[in-house]
Amino acid sequence: MLPNELDDLYKDVILDHYRSPRNTKRLEDAHVKAHGLNPFCGDEVDLQLLLNGDGTIKEVGFQGRGCSISQASASMLTEELKSKTLEEAEALRKLFRRMMQGEKLTDAELEFLGSLEVLEGVRKFPVRIKCALLAFSTLEDGITEYKRKKRS
Amino acid sequence: MFDPKDIRKDFPILSRTVHGKPLVYLDNAATSQKPRQVIQTLVDCYELYNANVHRGVHTISVEATERMEEARRKVSRFINAPSTEGVIFVRNTTEAVNLVANSWAMDNVGQGDEIVVSEVEHHSNLVPWQKVAHQKGATLKLLPATEDGRVDLSFLESIITQHTKLVSVVHISNMTGAINPVKEIGRRAHQVGALFMVDGAQSVPHMPIDVCNLDCDFLAFSGHKMLAPPGIGVLFGKVSILEKMEPFLRGGEMVREVWYDHATWNDLPNKFEAGTPNFTDAVALGAAVDYLDGLGMDAVRQHEIDITTYALKAFAELEELDVIGPKEAQDRGGLVTFTAGDIHPHDLGTFLDSEGVAIRTGHHCVMPYHRKLGLVATGRASFYVYNTNEEIDTLIQALKKALAYFAHAS
Ligand SMILES: Cc1ncc(COP(=O)(O)O)c(C=O)c1O
């Protein structure tokens, strides 16, 4: 392995989010809530979204335990979600997954991903991709559950 | 006493590189590497006498059957089983535990009865008993562990009671590394009339095991952790108990006579080996046993005490590292589980991998005890016959580099 591949994985921003995760306050009255667990490694992410009257995301909360990649990606995701609609959150999740699967994204798509683009280096470490995806699959579960409840 | 450096040449994989660095394989508690002798045995099986066993009168079927039964005799001798009838080939430790849970416990454990395991069990010696307890209205009780991760004998009398039907305990914990006082636990189990099972997944490959001396009713272990291929393991059981048990899986091979509406069972051990057995891997397990016998299990154990002593000393010099489990190598198997300050084990594992060093990171299938210690995951370096002190040095150098890397990055 080239030393700079490790540096691609452990970028300063990523380690910074790991050490000082953002938006960790639990939102008790959140509309969207989900608990995510990676059964293979035990990493955990709890995610809450509080919505505005117009359906956009007002506040995001996350708590978790796990490796730097799982926790930093969750922390970064919370920052990107604010003021997006749930549809946009879904689009962001899908885009992130495509990046992790190695697809080349357009400039517009990269712009939409925002700061999450720095996680691209994880792709070179296939066993760590699931770490980066944990917060995103938790988001997916939360939104699915929220929509199901709303329908019934 | 063998020199690990001399036997490394028997293990082809040990000469490969990972990310341009020589492989330092320290994940032996997960699975061991295989010597040429075992690999060649597999090749011979397929090239020379591949046929279904117990079925044909033709020459190669007879030869294949004889090779498999020869392997069974070797395994019997290896654990000092009184007869080959109590040595059942299964896929792995997990299947062995499930066999006992289904064929013995489901018929002998009832409402209000107790099953006892320890706090430090691998999921495979916990989850099957949960099902029995739920389904039968029995209670699953836990033997607490001491601070250094050994079963705490002071709880034996209060936890193992007249209601206890079965006690099943891990011999060497794959997480804390502690060697449990299984003889004492077994004595207490028998005192109250309970059966006693030992999870030998981490002990049978690493130390001399004598089932008569242990006086266990069942012993489970996996071939893949003792130089043999995955997919072959062993359940040893006392014949008097196995004879009274119902079969686990039903179908061909395990029957004596079959009518349209019922069947009678074959003799032991075939009663518990339904369908075409994994005879090639069984034969390879026989070859692995030959290899270990050649080294001598006392010598294998001594080598692991030596290398673990060396490793524990080196770990103690790095103050960021916290080692879990007993302090003395005598009290533990050849593995060291640790945390490295605020560096998450996965991050550490990825870093070490970039240095060619393979360790296990995660919960090692011991989630409840990790949770109890307030941990999500740990790192684990585990050793076998071919590991050297120089490899421990490489591990320590890589750990130092990792500590510096993540400290610098902050
Ligand atoms: C103590 C212990 N018990 C049981 C097992 C399960 O073994 P297997 O996965 O081969 O069934 C293992 C290994 O993974 C183990 O270390």
mmCIF file of N, CA and C in Angstrom, chain A residues 1 3 6-7 9-10 12 15 18-19 37-44 65-69 125 127-128 131, chain B residues 18-20 342-344 346-348 350-351 353-354 360 362-363 367 371 374-377 405-407 409-410:
data_model
loop_
_atom_site.group_PDB
_atom_site.id
_atom_site.type_symbol
_atom_site.label_atom_id
_atom_site.label_comp_id
_atom_site.label_asym_id
_atom_site.label_seq_id
_atom_site.Cartn_x
_atom_site.Cartn_y
_atom_site.Cartn_z
ATOM 1 N N MET A 1 0.846 -1.204 0.000
ATOM 2 C CA MET A 1 0.000 0.000 0.000
ATOM 3 C C MET A 1 0.874 1.244 0.000
ATOM 4 N N PRO A 3 1.820 4.885 1.144
ATOM 5 C CA PRO A 3 1.526 5.610 2.384
ATOM 6 C C PRO A 3 0.428 6.645 2.181
ATOM 7 N N LEU A 6 -3.213 5.636 2.828
ATOM 8 C CA LEU A 6 -3.661 5.750 4.223
ATOM 9 C C LEU A 6 -4.057 7.195 4.530
ATOM 10 N N ASP A 7 -3.263 8.122 3.995
ATOM 11 C CA ASP A 7 -3.587 9.528 4.247
ATOM 12 C C ASP A 7 -4.898 9.932 3.574
ATOM 13 N N LEU A 9 -7.404 7.977 3.362
ATOM 14 C CA LEU A 9 -8.453 7.435 4.220
ATOM 15 C C LEU A 9 -8.610 8.315 5.452
ATOM 16 N N TYR A 10 -7.465 8.616 6.060
ATOM 17 C CA TYR A 10 -7.508 9.371 7.312
ATOM 18 C C TYR A 10 -7.166 10.839 7.075
ATOM 19 N N ASP A 12 -7.367 14.818 7.484
ATOM 20 C CA ASP A 12 -7.493 15.598 8.710
ATOM 21 C C ASP A 12 -8.941 15.922 9.061
ATOM 22 N N LEU A 15 -10.602 12.888 10.627
ATOM 23 C CA LEU A 15 -10.189 12.662 12.015
ATOM 24 C C LEU A 15 -10.712 13.764 12.932
ATOM 25 N N TYR A 18 -14.151 12.872 13.741
ATOM 26 C CA TYR A 18 -14.151 11.725 14.644
ATOM 27 C C TYR A 18 -13.896 12.200 16.075
ATOM 28 N N ARG A 19 -12.911 13.085 16.223
ATOM 29 C CA ARG A 19 -12.543 13.541 17.569
ATOM 30 C C ARG A 19 -13.568 14.501 18.147
ATOM 31 N N LEU A 37 -26.828 -0.391 13.205
ATOM 32 C CA LEU A 37 -25.798 -1.232 13.814
ATOM 33 C C LEU A 37 -25.141 -2.042 12.714
ATOM 34 N N ASN A 38 -23.841 -2.095 12.743
ATOM 35 C CA ASN A 38 -23.138 -3.001 11.840
ATOM 36 C C ASN A 38 -22.839 -4.279 12.613
ATOM 37 N N PRO A 39 -23.587 -5.356 12.315
ATOM 38 C CA PRO A 39 -23.463 -6.558 13.144
ATOM 39 C C PRO A 39 -22.071 -7.179 13.087
ATOM 40 N N PHE A 40 -21.315 -6.898 12.034
ATOM 41 C CA PHE A 40 -19.995 -7.526 11.933
ATOM 42 C C PHE A 40 -18.970 -6.870 12.850
ATOM 43 N N CYS A 41 -19.112 -5.555 13.052
ATOM 44 C CA CYS A 41 -18.077 -4.912 13.863
ATOM 45 C C CYS A 41 -18.642 -4.229 15.102
ATOM 46 N N GLY A 42 -19.952 -4.149 15.233
ATOM 47 C CA GLY A 42 -20.537 -3.569 16.438
ATOM 48 C C GLY A 42 -20.661 -2.052 16.416
ATOM 49 N N ASP A 43 -20.257 -1.414 15.312
ATOM 50 C CA ASP A 43 -20.388 0.042 15.238
ATOM 51 C C ASP A 43 -21.862 0.453 15.266
ATOM 52 N N GLU A 44 -22.114 1.567 15.967
ATOM 53 C CA GLU A 44 -23.506 2.004 16.135
ATOM 54 C C GLU A 44 -23.675 3.466 15.774
ATOM 55 N N ARG A 65 -21.053 5.028 18.431
ATOM 56 C CA ARG A 65 -19.780 4.498 18.888
ATOM 57 C C ARG A 65 -19.205 3.683 17.745
ATOM 58 N N GLY A 66 -17.943 3.850 17.526
ATOM 59 C CA GLY A 66 -17.350 3.035 16.481
ATOM 60 C C GLY A 66 -16.086 3.646 15.935
ATOM 61 N N CYS A 67 -15.665 3.155 14.774
ATOM 62 C CA CYS A 67 -14.395 3.575 14.202
ATOM 63 C C CYS A 67 -14.495 4.986 13.638
ATOM 64 N N SER A 68 -13.349 5.546 13.296
ATOM 65 C CA SER A 68 -13.312 6.931 12.821
ATOM 66 C C SER A 68 -14.160 7.105 11.564
ATOM 67 N N ILE A 69 -14.146 6.121 10.683
ATOM 68 C CA ILE A 69 -14.859 6.292 9.412
ATOM 69 C C ILE A 69 -16.372 6.297 9.653
ATOM 70 N N PHE A 125 -10.324 1.132 0.313
ATOM 71 C CA PHE A 125 -10.284 0.158 1.410
ATOM 72 C C PHE A 125 -11.634 -0.559 1.467
ATOM 73 N N VAL A 127 -12.991 -3.082 2.683
ATOM 74 C CA VAL A 127 -13.621 -3.561 3.922
ATOM 75 C C VAL A 127 -14.127 -2.406 4.788
ATOM 76 N N ARG A 128 -13.694 -1.184 4.482
ATOM 77 C CA ARG A 128 -14.126 -0.059 5.304
ATOM 78 C C ARG A 128 -15.329 0.675 4.716
ATOM 79 N N CYS A 131 -18.302 0.805 6.786
ATOM 80 C CA CYS A 131 -18.205 1.757 7.901
ATOM 81 C C CYS A 131 -18.766 3.103 7.451
ATOM 82 N N VAL B 18 2.050 -8.738 1.757
ATOM 83 C CA VAL B 18 0.805 -7.970 1.776
ATOM 84 C C VAL B 18 1.208 -6.499 1.696
ATOM 85 N N HIS B 19 0.695 -5.801 0.694
ATOM 86 C CA HIS B 19 1.091 -4.402 0.460
ATOM 87 C C HIS B 19 2.614 -4.267 0.420
ATOM 88 N N GLY B 20 3.252 -5.234 -0.205
ATOM 89 C CA GLY B 20 4.701 -5.169 -0.375
ATOM 90 C C GLY B 20 5.514 -5.524 0.859
ATOM 91 N N ASP B 342 -7.588 5.962 22.370
ATOM 92 C CA ASP B 342 -8.799 6.332 21.650
ATOM 93 C C ASP B 342 -8.720 5.956 20.170
ATOM 94 N N ILE B 343 -7.738 5.154 19.801
ATOM 95 C CA ILE B 343 -7.708 4.686 18.405
ATOM 96 C C ILE B 343 -8.663 3.509 18.294
ATOM 97 N N HIS B 344 -9.625 3.640 17.410
ATOM 98 C CA HIS B 344 -10.570 2.542 17.263
ATOM 99 C C HIS B 344 -9.878 1.332 16.637
ATOM 100 N N HIS B 346 -10.659 -0.780 14.452
ATOM 101 C CA HIS B 346 -10.694 -0.916 12.983
ATOM 102 C C HIS B 346 -9.678 -0.023 12.310
ATOM 103 N N ASP B 347 -9.519 1.154 12.876
ATOM 104 C CA ASP B 347 -8.532 2.069 12.310
ATOM 105 C C ASP B 347 -7.132 1.488 12.511
ATOM 106 N N LEU B 348 -6.931 0.915 13.679
ATOM 107 C CA LEU B 348 -5.662 0.268 13.974
ATOM 108 C C LEU B 348 -5.432 -0.911 13.029
ATOM 109 N N THR B 350 -6.642 -1.429 10.048
ATOM 110 C CA THR B 350 -6.328 -0.969 8.697
ATOM 111 C C THR B 350 -4.878 -0.500 8.618
ATOM 112 N N PHE B 351 -4.425 0.197 9.646
ATOM 113 C CA PHE B 351 -3.043 0.673 9.654
ATOM 114 C C PHE B 351 -2.076 -0.508 9.689
ATOM 115 N N ASP B 353 -2.548 -3.492 8.754
ATOM 116 C CA ASP B 353 -2.617 -4.205 7.478
ATOM 117 C C ASP B 353 -1.691 -3.549 6.455
ATOM 118 N N SER B 354 -1.616 -2.233 6.493
ATOM 119 C CA SER B 354 -0.737 -1.546 5.545
ATOM 120 C C SER B 354 0.732 -1.879 5.831
ATOM 121 N N ARG B 360 -6.961 -9.453 14.289
ATOM 122 C CA ARG B 360 -8.417 -9.374 14.267
ATOM 123 C C ARG B 360 -8.843 -8.129 15.013
ATOM 124 N N GLY B 362 -12.571 -6.046 16.278
ATOM 125 C CA GLY B 362 -14.028 -6.132 16.331
ATOM 126 C C GLY B 362 -14.463 -6.710 17.654
ATOM 127 N N HIS B 363 -15.596 -7.424 17.650
ATOM 128 C CA HIS B 363 -16.086 -7.980 18.915
ATOM 129 C C HIS B 363 -15.785 -9.467 19.030
ATOM 130 N N MET B 367 -19.983 -10.419 21.782
ATOM 131 C CA MET B 367 -20.604 -9.108 21.962
ATOM 132 C C MET B 367 -21.025 -8.822 23.396
ATOM 133 N N ARG B 371 -19.770 -5.628 25.665
ATOM 134 C CA ARG B 371 -20.723 -4.636 26.157
ATOM 135 C C ARG B 371 -20.560 -4.471 27.662
ATOM 136 N N GLY B 374 -17.928 -2.328 28.591
ATOM 137 C CA GLY B 374 -18.063 -0.981 28.057
ATOM 138 C C GLY B 374 -17.282 -0.777 26.773
ATOM 139 N N LEU B 375 -17.034 -1.867 26.046
ATOM 140 C CA LEU B 375 -16.262 -1.778 24.810
ATOM 141 C C LEU B 375 -17.145 -2.135 23.625
ATOM 142 N N VAL B 376 -16.868 -1.498 22.472
ATOM 143 C CA VAL B 376 -17.553 -1.916 21.253
ATOM 144 C C VAL B 376 -16.686 -2.932 20.523
ATOM 145 N N ALA B 377 -15.397 -2.708 20.583
ATOM 146 C CA ALA B 377 -14.491 -3.558 19.822
ATOM 147 C C ALA B 377 -13.106 -3.523 20.459
ATOM 148 N N TYR B 405 1.046 7.856 14.188
ATOM 149 C CA TYR B 405 0.265 8.346 13.051
ATOM 150 C C TYR B 405 -1.022 9.010 13.520
ATOM 151 N N PHE B 406 -1.742 8.321 14.395
ATOM 152 C CA PHE B 406 -3.037 8.869 14.813
ATOM 153 C C PHE B 406 -2.877 10.012 15.812
ATOM 154 N N ALA B 407 -1.774 10.006 16.566
ATOM 155 C CA ALA B 407 -1.523 11.128 17.478
ATOM 156 C C ALA B 407 -1.189 12.370 16.667
ATOM 157 N N ALA B 409 -2.023 12.957 13.605
ATOM 158 C CA ALA B 409 -3.155 13.409 12.795
ATOM 159 C C ALA B 409 -4.153 14.236 13.611
ATOM 160 N N SER B 410 -4.019 14.202 14.932
ATOM 161 C CA SER B 410 -5.023 14.903 15.733
ATOM 162 C C SER B 410 -4.705 16.386 15.883
#
